mmCIF file of C-alpha atoms in Angstrom:
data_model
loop_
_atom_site.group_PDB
_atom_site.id
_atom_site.type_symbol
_atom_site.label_atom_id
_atom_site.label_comp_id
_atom_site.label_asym_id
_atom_site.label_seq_id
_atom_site.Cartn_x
_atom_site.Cartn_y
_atom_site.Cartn_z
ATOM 1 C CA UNK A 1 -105.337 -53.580 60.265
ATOM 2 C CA UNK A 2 -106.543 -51.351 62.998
ATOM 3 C CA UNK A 3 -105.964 -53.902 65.620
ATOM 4 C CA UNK A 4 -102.387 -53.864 64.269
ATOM 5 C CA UNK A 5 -102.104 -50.208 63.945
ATOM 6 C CA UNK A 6 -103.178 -48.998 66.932
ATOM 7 C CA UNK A 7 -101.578 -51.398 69.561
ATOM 8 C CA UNK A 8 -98.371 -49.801 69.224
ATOM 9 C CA UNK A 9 -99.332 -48.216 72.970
ATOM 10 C CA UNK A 10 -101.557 -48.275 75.943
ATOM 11 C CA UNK A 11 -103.849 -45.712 74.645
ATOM 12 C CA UNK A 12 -103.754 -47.414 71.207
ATOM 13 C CA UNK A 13 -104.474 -50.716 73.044
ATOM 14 C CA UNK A 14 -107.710 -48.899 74.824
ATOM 15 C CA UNK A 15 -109.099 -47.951 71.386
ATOM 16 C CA UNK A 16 -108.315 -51.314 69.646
ATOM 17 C CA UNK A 17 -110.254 -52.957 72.825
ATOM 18 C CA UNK A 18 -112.958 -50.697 72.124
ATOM 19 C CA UNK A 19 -112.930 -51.515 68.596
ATOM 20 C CA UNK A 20 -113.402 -55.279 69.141
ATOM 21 C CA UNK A 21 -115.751 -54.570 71.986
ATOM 22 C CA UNK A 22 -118.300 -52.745 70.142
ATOM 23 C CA UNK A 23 -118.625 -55.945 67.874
ATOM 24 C CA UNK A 24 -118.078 -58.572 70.761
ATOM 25 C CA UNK A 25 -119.945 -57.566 73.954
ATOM 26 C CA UNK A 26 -123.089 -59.820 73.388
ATOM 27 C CA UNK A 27 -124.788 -57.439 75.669
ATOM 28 C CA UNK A 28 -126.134 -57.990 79.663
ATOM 29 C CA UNK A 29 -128.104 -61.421 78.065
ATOM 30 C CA UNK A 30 -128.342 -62.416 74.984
ATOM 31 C CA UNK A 31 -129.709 -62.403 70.239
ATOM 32 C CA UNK A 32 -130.123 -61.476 66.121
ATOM 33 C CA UNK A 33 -129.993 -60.658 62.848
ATOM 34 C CA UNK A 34 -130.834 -60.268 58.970
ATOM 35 C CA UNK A 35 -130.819 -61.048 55.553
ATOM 36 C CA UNK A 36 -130.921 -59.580 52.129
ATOM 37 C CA UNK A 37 -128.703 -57.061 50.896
ATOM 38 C CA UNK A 38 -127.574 -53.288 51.743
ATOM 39 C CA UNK A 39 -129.136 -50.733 49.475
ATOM 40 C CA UNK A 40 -129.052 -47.058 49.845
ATOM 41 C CA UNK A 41 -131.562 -44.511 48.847
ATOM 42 C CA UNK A 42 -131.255 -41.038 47.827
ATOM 43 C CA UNK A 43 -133.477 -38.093 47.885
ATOM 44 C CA UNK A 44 -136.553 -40.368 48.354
ATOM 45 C CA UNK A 45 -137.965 -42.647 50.837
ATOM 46 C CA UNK A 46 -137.934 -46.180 50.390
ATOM 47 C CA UNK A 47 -141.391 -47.810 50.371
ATOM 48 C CA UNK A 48 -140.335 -50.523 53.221
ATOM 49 C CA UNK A 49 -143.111 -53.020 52.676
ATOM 50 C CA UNK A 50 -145.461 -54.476 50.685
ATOM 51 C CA UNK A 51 -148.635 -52.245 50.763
ATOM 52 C CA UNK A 52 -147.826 -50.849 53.817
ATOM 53 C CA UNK A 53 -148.130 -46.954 54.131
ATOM 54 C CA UNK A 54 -144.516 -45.247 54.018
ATOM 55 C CA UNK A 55 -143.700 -43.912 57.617
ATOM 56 C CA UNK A 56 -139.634 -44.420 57.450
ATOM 57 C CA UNK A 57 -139.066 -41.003 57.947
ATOM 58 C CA UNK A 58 -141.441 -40.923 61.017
ATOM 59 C CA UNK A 59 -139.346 -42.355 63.970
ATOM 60 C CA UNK A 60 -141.893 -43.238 66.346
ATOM 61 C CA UNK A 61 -145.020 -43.083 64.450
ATOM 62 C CA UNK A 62 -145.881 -46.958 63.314
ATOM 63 C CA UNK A 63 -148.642 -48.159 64.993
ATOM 64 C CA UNK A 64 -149.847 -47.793 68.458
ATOM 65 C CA UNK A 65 -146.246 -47.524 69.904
ATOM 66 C CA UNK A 66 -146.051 -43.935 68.631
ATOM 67 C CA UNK A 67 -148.346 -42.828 71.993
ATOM 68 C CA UNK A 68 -146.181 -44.581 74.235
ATOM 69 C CA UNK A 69 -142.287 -43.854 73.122
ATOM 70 C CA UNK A 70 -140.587 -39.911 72.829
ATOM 71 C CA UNK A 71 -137.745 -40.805 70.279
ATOM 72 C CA UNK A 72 -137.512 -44.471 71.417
ATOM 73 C CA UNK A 73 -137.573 -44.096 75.197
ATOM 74 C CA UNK A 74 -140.802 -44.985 77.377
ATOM 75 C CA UNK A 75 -142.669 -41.606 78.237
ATOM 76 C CA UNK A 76 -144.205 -43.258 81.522
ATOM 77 C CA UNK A 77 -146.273 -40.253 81.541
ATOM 78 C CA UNK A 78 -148.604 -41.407 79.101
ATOM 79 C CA UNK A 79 -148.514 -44.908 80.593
ATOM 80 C CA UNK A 80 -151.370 -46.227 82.546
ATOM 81 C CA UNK A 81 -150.416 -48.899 85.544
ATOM 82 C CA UNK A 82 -147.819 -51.229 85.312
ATOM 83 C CA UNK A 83 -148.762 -54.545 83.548
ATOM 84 C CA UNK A 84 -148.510 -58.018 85.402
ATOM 85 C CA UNK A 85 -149.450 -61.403 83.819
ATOM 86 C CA UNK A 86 -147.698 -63.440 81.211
ATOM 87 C CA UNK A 87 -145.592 -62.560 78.448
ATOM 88 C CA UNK A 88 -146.256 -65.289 75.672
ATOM 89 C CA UNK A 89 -144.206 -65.443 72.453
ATOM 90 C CA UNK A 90 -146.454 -66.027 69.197
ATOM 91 C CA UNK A 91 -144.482 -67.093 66.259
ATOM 92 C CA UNK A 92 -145.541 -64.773 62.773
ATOM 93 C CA UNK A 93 -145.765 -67.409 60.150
ATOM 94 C CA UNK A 94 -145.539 -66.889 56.303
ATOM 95 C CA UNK A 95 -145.162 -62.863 56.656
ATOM 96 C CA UNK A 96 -143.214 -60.018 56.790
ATOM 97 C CA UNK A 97 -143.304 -56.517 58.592
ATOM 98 C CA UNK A 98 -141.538 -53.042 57.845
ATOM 99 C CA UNK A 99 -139.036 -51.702 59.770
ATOM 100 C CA UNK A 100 -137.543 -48.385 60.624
ATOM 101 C CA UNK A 101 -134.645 -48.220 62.510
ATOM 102 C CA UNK A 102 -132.158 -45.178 63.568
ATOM 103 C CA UNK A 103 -128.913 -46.103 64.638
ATOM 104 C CA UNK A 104 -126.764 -43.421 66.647
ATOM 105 C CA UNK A 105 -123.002 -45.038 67.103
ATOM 106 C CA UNK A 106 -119.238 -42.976 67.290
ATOM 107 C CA UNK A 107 -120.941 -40.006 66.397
ATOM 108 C CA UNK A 108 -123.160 -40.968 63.423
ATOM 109 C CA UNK A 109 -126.138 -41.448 63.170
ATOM 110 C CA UNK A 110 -127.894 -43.975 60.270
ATOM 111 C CA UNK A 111 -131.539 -44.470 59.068
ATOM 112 C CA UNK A 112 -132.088 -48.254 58.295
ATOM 113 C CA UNK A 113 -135.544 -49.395 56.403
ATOM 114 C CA UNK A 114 -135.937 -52.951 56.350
ATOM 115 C CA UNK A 115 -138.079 -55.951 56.055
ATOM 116 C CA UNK A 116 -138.261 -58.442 58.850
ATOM 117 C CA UNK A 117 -139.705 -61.565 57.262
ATOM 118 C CA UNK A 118 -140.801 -64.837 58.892
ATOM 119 C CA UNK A 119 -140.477 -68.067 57.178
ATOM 120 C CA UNK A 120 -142.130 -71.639 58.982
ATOM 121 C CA UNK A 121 -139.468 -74.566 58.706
ATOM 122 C CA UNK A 122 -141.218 -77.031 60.995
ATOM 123 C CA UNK A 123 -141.915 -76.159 64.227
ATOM 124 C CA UNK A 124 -139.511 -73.258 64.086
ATOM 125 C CA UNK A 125 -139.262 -70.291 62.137
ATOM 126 C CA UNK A 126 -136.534 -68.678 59.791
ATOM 127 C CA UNK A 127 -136.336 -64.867 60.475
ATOM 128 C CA UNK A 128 -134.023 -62.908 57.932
ATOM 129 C CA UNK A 129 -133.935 -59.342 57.540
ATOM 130 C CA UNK A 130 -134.952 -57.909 53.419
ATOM 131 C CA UNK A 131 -134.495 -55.223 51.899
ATOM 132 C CA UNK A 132 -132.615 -53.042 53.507
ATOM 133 C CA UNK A 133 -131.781 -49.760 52.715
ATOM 134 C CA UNK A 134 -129.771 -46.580 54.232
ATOM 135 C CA UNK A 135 -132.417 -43.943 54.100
ATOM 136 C CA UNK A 136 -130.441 -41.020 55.423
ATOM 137 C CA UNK A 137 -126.393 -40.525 57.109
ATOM 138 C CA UNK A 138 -126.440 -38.168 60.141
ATOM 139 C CA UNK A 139 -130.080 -36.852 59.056
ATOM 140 C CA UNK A 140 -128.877 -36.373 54.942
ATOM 141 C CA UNK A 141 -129.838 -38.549 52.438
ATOM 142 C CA UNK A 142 -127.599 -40.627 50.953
ATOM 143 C CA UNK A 143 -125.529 -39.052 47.758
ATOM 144 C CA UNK A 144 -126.360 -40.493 44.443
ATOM 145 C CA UNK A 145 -122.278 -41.507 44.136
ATOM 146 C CA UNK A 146 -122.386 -43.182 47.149
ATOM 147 C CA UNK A 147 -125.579 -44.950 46.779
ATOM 148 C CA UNK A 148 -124.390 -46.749 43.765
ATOM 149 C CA UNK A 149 -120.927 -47.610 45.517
ATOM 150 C CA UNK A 150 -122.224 -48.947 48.824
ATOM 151 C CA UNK A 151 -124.892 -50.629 46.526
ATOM 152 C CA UNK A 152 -122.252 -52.887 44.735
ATOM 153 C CA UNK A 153 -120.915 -54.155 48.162
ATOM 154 C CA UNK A 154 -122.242 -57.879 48.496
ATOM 155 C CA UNK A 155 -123.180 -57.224 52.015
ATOM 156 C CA UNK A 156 -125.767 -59.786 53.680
ATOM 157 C CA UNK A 157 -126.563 -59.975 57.133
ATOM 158 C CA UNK A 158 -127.172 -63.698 58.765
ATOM 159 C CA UNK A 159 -130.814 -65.109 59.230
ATOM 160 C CA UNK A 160 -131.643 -66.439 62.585
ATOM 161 C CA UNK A 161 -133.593 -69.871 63.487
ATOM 162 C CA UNK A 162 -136.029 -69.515 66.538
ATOM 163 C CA UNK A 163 -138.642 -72.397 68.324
ATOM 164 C CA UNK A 164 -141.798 -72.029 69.403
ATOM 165 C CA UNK A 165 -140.887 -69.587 72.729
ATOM 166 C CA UNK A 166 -138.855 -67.481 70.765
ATOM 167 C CA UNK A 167 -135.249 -68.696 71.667
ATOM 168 C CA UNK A 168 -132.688 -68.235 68.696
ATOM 169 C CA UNK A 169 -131.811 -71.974 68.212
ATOM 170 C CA UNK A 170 -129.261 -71.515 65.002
ATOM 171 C CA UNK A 171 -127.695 -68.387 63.198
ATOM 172 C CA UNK A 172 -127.088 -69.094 59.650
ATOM 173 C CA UNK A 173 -125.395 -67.244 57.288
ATOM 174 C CA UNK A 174 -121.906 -65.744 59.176
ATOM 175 C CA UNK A 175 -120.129 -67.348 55.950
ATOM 176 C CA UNK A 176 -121.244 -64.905 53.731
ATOM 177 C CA UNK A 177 -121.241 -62.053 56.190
ATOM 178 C CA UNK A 178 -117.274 -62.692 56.902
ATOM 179 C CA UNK A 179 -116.778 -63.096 53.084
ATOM 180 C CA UNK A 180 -118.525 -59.738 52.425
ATOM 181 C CA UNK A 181 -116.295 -57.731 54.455
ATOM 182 C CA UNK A 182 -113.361 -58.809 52.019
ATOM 183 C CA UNK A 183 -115.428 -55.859 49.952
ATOM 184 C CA UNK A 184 -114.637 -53.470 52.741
ATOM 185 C CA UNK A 185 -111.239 -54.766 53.689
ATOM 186 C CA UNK A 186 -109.993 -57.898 52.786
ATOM 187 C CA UNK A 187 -106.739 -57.547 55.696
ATOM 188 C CA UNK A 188 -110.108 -57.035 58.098
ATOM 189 C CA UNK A 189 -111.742 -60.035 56.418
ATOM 190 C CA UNK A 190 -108.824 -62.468 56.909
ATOM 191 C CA UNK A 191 -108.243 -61.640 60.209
ATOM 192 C CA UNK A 192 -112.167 -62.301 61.073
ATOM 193 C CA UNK A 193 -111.741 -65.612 59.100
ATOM 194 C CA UNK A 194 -109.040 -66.917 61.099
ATOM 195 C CA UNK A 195 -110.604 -66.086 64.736
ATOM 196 C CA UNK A 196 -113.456 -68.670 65.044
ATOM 197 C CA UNK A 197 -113.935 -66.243 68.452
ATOM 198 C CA UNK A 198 -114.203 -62.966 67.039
ATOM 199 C CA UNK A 199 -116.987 -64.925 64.214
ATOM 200 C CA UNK A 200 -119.017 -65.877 67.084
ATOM 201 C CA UNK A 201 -118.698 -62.554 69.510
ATOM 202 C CA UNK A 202 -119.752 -60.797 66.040
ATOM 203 C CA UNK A 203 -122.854 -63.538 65.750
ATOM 204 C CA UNK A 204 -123.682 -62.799 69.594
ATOM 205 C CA UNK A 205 -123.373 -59.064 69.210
ATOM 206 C CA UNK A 206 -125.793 -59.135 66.393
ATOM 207 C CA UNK A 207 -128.524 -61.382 67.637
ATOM 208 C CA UNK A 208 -128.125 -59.470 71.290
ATOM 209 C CA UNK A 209 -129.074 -55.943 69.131
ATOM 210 C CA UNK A 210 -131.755 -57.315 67.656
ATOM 211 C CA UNK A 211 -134.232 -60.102 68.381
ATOM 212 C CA UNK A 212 -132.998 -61.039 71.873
ATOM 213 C CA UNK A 213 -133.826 -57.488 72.749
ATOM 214 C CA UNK A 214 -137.012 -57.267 70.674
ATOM 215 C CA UNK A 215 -138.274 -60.455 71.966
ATOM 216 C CA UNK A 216 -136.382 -63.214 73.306
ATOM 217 C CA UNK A 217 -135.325 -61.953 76.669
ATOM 218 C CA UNK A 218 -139.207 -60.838 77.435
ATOM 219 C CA UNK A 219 -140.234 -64.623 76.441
ATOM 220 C CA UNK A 220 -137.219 -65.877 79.038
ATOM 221 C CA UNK A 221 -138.462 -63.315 81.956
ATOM 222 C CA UNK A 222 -141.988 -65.140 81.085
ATOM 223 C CA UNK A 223 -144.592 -63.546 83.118
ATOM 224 C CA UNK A 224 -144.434 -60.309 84.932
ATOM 225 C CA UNK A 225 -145.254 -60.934 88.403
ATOM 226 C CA UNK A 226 -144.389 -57.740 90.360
ATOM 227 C CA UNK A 227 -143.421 -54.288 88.736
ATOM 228 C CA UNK A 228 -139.578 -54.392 88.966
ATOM 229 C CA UNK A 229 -137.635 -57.865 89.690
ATOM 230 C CA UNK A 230 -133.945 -57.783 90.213
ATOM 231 C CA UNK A 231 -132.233 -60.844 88.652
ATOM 232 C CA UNK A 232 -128.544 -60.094 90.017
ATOM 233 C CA UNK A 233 -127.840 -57.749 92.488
ATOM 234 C CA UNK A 234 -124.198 -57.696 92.526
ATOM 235 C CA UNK A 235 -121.598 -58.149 94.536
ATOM 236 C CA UNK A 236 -120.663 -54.770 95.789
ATOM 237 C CA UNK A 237 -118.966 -51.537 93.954
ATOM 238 C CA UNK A 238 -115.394 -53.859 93.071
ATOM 239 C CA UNK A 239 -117.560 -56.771 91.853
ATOM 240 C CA UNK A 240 -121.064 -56.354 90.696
ATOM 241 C CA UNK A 241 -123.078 -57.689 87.485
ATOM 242 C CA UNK A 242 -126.942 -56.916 87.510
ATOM 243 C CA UNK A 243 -129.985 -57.067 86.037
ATOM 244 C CA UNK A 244 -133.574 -55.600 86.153
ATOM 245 C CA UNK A 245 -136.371 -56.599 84.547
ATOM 246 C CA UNK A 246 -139.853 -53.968 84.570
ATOM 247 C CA UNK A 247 -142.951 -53.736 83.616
ATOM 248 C CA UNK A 248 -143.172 -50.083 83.288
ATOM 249 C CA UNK A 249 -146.681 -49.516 82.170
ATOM 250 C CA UNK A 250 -149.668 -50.283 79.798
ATOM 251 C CA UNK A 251 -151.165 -48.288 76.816
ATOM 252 C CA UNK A 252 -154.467 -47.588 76.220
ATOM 253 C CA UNK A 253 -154.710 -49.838 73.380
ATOM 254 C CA UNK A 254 -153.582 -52.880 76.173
ATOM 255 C CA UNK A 255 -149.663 -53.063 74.566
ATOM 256 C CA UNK A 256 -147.305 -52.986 77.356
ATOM 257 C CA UNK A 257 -143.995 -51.288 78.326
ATOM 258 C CA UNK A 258 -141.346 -53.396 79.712
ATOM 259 C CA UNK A 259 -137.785 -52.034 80.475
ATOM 260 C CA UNK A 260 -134.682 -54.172 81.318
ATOM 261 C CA UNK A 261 -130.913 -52.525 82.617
ATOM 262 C CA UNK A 262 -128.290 -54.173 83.258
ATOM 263 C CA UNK A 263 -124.271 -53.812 83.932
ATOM 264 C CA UNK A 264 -120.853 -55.454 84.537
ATOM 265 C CA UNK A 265 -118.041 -53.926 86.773
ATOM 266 C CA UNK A 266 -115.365 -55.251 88.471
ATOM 267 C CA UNK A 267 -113.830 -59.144 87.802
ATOM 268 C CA UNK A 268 -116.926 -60.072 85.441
ATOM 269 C CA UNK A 269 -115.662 -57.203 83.174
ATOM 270 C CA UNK A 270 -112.141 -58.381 83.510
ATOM 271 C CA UNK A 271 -113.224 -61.710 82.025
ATOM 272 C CA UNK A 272 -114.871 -60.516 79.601
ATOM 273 C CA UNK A 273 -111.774 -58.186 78.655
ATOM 274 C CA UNK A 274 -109.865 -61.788 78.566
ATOM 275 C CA UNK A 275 -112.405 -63.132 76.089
ATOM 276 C CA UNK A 276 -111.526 -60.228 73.578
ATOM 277 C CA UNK A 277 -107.927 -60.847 74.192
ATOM 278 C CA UNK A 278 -107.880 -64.588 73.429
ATOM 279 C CA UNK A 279 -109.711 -63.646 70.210
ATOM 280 C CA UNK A 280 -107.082 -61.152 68.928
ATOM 281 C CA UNK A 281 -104.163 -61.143 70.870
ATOM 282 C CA UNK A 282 -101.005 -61.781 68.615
ATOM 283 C CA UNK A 283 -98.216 -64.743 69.712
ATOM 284 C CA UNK A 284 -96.035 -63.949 72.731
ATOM 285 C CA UNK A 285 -98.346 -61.222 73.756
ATOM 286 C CA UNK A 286 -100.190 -62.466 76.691
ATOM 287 C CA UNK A 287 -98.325 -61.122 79.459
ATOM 288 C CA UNK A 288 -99.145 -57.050 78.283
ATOM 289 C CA UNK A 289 -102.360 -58.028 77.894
ATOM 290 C CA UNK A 290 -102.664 -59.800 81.331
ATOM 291 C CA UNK A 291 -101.107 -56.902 82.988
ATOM 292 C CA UNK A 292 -103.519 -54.444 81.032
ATOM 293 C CA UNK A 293 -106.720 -56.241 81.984
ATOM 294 C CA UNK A 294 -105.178 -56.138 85.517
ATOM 295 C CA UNK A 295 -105.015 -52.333 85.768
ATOM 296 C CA UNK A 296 -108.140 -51.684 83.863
ATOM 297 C CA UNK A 297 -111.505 -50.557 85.551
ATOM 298 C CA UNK A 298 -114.617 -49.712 83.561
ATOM 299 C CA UNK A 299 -118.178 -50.442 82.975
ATOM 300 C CA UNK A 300 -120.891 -52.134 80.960
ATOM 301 C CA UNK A 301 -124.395 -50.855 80.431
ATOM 302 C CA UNK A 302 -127.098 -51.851 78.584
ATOM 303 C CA UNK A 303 -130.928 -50.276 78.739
ATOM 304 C CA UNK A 304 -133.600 -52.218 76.246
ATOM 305 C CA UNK A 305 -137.071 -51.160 76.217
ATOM 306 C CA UNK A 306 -139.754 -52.579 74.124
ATOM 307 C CA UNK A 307 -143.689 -51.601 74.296
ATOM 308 C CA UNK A 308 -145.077 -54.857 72.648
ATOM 309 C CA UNK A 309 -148.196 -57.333 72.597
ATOM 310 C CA UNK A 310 -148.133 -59.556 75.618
ATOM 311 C CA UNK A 311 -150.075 -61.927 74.174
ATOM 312 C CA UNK A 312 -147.581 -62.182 70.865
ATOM 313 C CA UNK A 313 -144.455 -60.339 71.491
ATOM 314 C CA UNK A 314 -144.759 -58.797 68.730
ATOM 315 C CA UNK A 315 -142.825 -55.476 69.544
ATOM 316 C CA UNK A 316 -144.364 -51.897 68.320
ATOM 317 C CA UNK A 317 -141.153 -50.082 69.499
ATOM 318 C CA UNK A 318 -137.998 -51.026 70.669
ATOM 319 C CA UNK A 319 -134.930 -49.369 72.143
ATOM 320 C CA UNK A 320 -131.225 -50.747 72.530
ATOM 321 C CA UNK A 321 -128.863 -48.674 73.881
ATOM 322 C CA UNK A 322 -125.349 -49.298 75.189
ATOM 323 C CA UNK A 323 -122.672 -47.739 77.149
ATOM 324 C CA UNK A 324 -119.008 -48.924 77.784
ATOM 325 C CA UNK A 325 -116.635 -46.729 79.628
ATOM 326 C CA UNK A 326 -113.417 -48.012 80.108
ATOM 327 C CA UNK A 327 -110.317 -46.200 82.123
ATOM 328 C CA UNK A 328 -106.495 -47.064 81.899
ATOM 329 C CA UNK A 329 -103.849 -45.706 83.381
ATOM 330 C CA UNK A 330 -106.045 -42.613 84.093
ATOM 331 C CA UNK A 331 -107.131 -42.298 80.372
ATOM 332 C CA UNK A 332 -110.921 -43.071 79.880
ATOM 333 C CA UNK A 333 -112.709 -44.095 76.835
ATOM 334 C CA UNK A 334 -117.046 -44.136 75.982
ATOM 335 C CA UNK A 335 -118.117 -46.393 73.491
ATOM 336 C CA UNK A 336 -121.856 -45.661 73.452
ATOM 337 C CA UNK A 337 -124.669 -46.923 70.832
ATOM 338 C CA UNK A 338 -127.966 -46.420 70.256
ATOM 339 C CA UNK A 339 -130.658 -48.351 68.246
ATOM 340 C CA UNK A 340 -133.867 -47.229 68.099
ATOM 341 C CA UNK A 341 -136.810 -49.349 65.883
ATOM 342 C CA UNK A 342 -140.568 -48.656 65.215
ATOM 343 C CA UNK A 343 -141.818 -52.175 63.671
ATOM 344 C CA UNK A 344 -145.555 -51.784 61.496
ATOM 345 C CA UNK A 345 -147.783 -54.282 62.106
ATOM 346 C CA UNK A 346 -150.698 -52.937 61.987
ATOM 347 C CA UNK A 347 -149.606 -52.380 58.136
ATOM 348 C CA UNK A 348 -148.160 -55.702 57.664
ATOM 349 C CA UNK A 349 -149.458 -59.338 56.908
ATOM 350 C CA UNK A 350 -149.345 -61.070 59.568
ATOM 351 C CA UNK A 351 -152.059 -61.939 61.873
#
């Protein structure tokens, strides 16, 4: 329905892009994402794990991480020297760990408490995301009224499948996700149903947010070897896509801080416009949407930061933030988002 509302002109076009992007862009890399059901909470906070203090309302204060992160971000001031050696991924096994997680996106901001749970199924390991609960909307907590209506909404997130280094093999699950939104909008539904592309951006997008930031893309950069490595340096201002990797520093306690930015410009933004257009472009529009890719100019950026356990990566804190600016015929538009998690192991069961 919005796609259909609002592509009645260019600037409707921009925002219906936008729309579609903030659910498609699987980020600079790569995956994640959850299971169990959406509950919200009112005047008090959840109790987020199973004999594990209750710090949800303490952004930044679960275990060690709190002396290394201001509000998510790395304070390199209280770092000590950057960290170089190997970055090994340790599978939990037959555990779980709370989760707080603040969520700043269109100009809201959300308070997620969750469990992150790991199941063994082989060699590999289920990951699904438990009982999770809205703690507060835009620093509030949630209304009685609409506690018990957002409550009723069969809303599960997908579990993801990842091996022994920590790669997401398998997503499972996006059936009942795509079903649930027929709770929320069943036009919205149906049209997600029907676009095997815009299923799979929304899988991407998910596992990108969460575990491929949190863990997998520190298990692919493997070992540290000098304090900043540039993976892509780009092509030049009309054609660049990059990507940093850094060890920032260490914390007294030996977790480290690693930090990885990256961005599309130019032609590999153009193709990835495309991609969002073959996903939702209706019949017989291909030459507007051609000529709009054509004249549009704009920019990806993503920033993750994670202090973490080299020897697990098992991540204390973690930080996800994107920023998509996109100008057309001299009208710009900023999608930007913000995740920001603080993951309690030194509370949880695993070992």
């Amino acid at each position: 329905d919005v796609y259909k509302r609002q592509m009645t002109s260019r600037r409707g076009l921009v925002f219906a892009v936008f729309i579609v992007l903030s659910v498609f862009i699987g980020g600079c890399g790569g995956g994640a994402s959850s299971s169990g059901e959406w509950t919200l909470v009112g005047e008090t906070t959840p109790d987020v794990g199973s004999g594990s203090p209750d710090r949800s309302g303490e952004p930044g204060a679960v275990g060690a991480a709190g002396a290394a992160v201001v509000a998510g971000l790395i304070d390199e001031g209280r770092l000590g020297e950057p960290y170089l050696g190997p970055l090994t991924f340790r599978a939990p096994r037959d555990c779980g760990v709370a989760v707080f997680e603040k969520v700043e996106k269109r100009g809201a901001t959300a308070e997620l408490a969750y469990r992150l749970r790991f199941v063994p199924e082989g060699d590999l390991t289920i990951v699904t995301w438990d009982d999770m609960k809205v703690v507060r909307l835009d620093g509030r907590p949630v209304p009685s009224g609409a506690r018990q209506e957002i409550a009723a909404i069969p809303f599960r997130l997908p579990s993801i499948v990842v091996d022994g280094a920590g790669s997401v093999v398998e997503v499972r699950g996006m059936e009942e996700l795509v079903a649930s939104f027929a709770a929320l909008d069943p036009a919205y539904a149906d049209a997600v149903s029907s676009s095997p592309g815009l299923v799979a951006a929304i899988e991407e997008s998910v596992v990108s947010k969460y575990w491929y930031a949190w863990v997998e893309v520190w298990a692919e950069w493997g070992s540290s070897e000098d304090p900043v490595e540039e993976r892509f340096a780009g092509g030049g201002s009309d054609e660049a896509l990059t990507l940093s990797m850094a060890s920032v520093g260490t914390t007294p306690d030996g977790l480290v801080a690693l930090r990885s930015t990256g961005s599309i410009t130019g032609p590999p933004l153009r193709a990835v416009l495309r991609s969002v257009f073959a996903s939702i472009a209706p019949a017989g529009s291909e030459d507007e949407f051609e000529e709009f890719v054509a004249s549009a100019d704009g920019r990806l950026e993503d920033v993750i930061e994670v202090v973490t356990d080299p020897a697990t990566l098992w991540p204390r804190s973690a930080l996800f933030q994107r920023t998509m600016t996109l100008t057309v015929d001299e009208e710009t538009e900023v999608l930007a988002e913000r995740r920001v998690a603080t993951l309690d192991w030194d509370s949880s069961n695993c070992s």
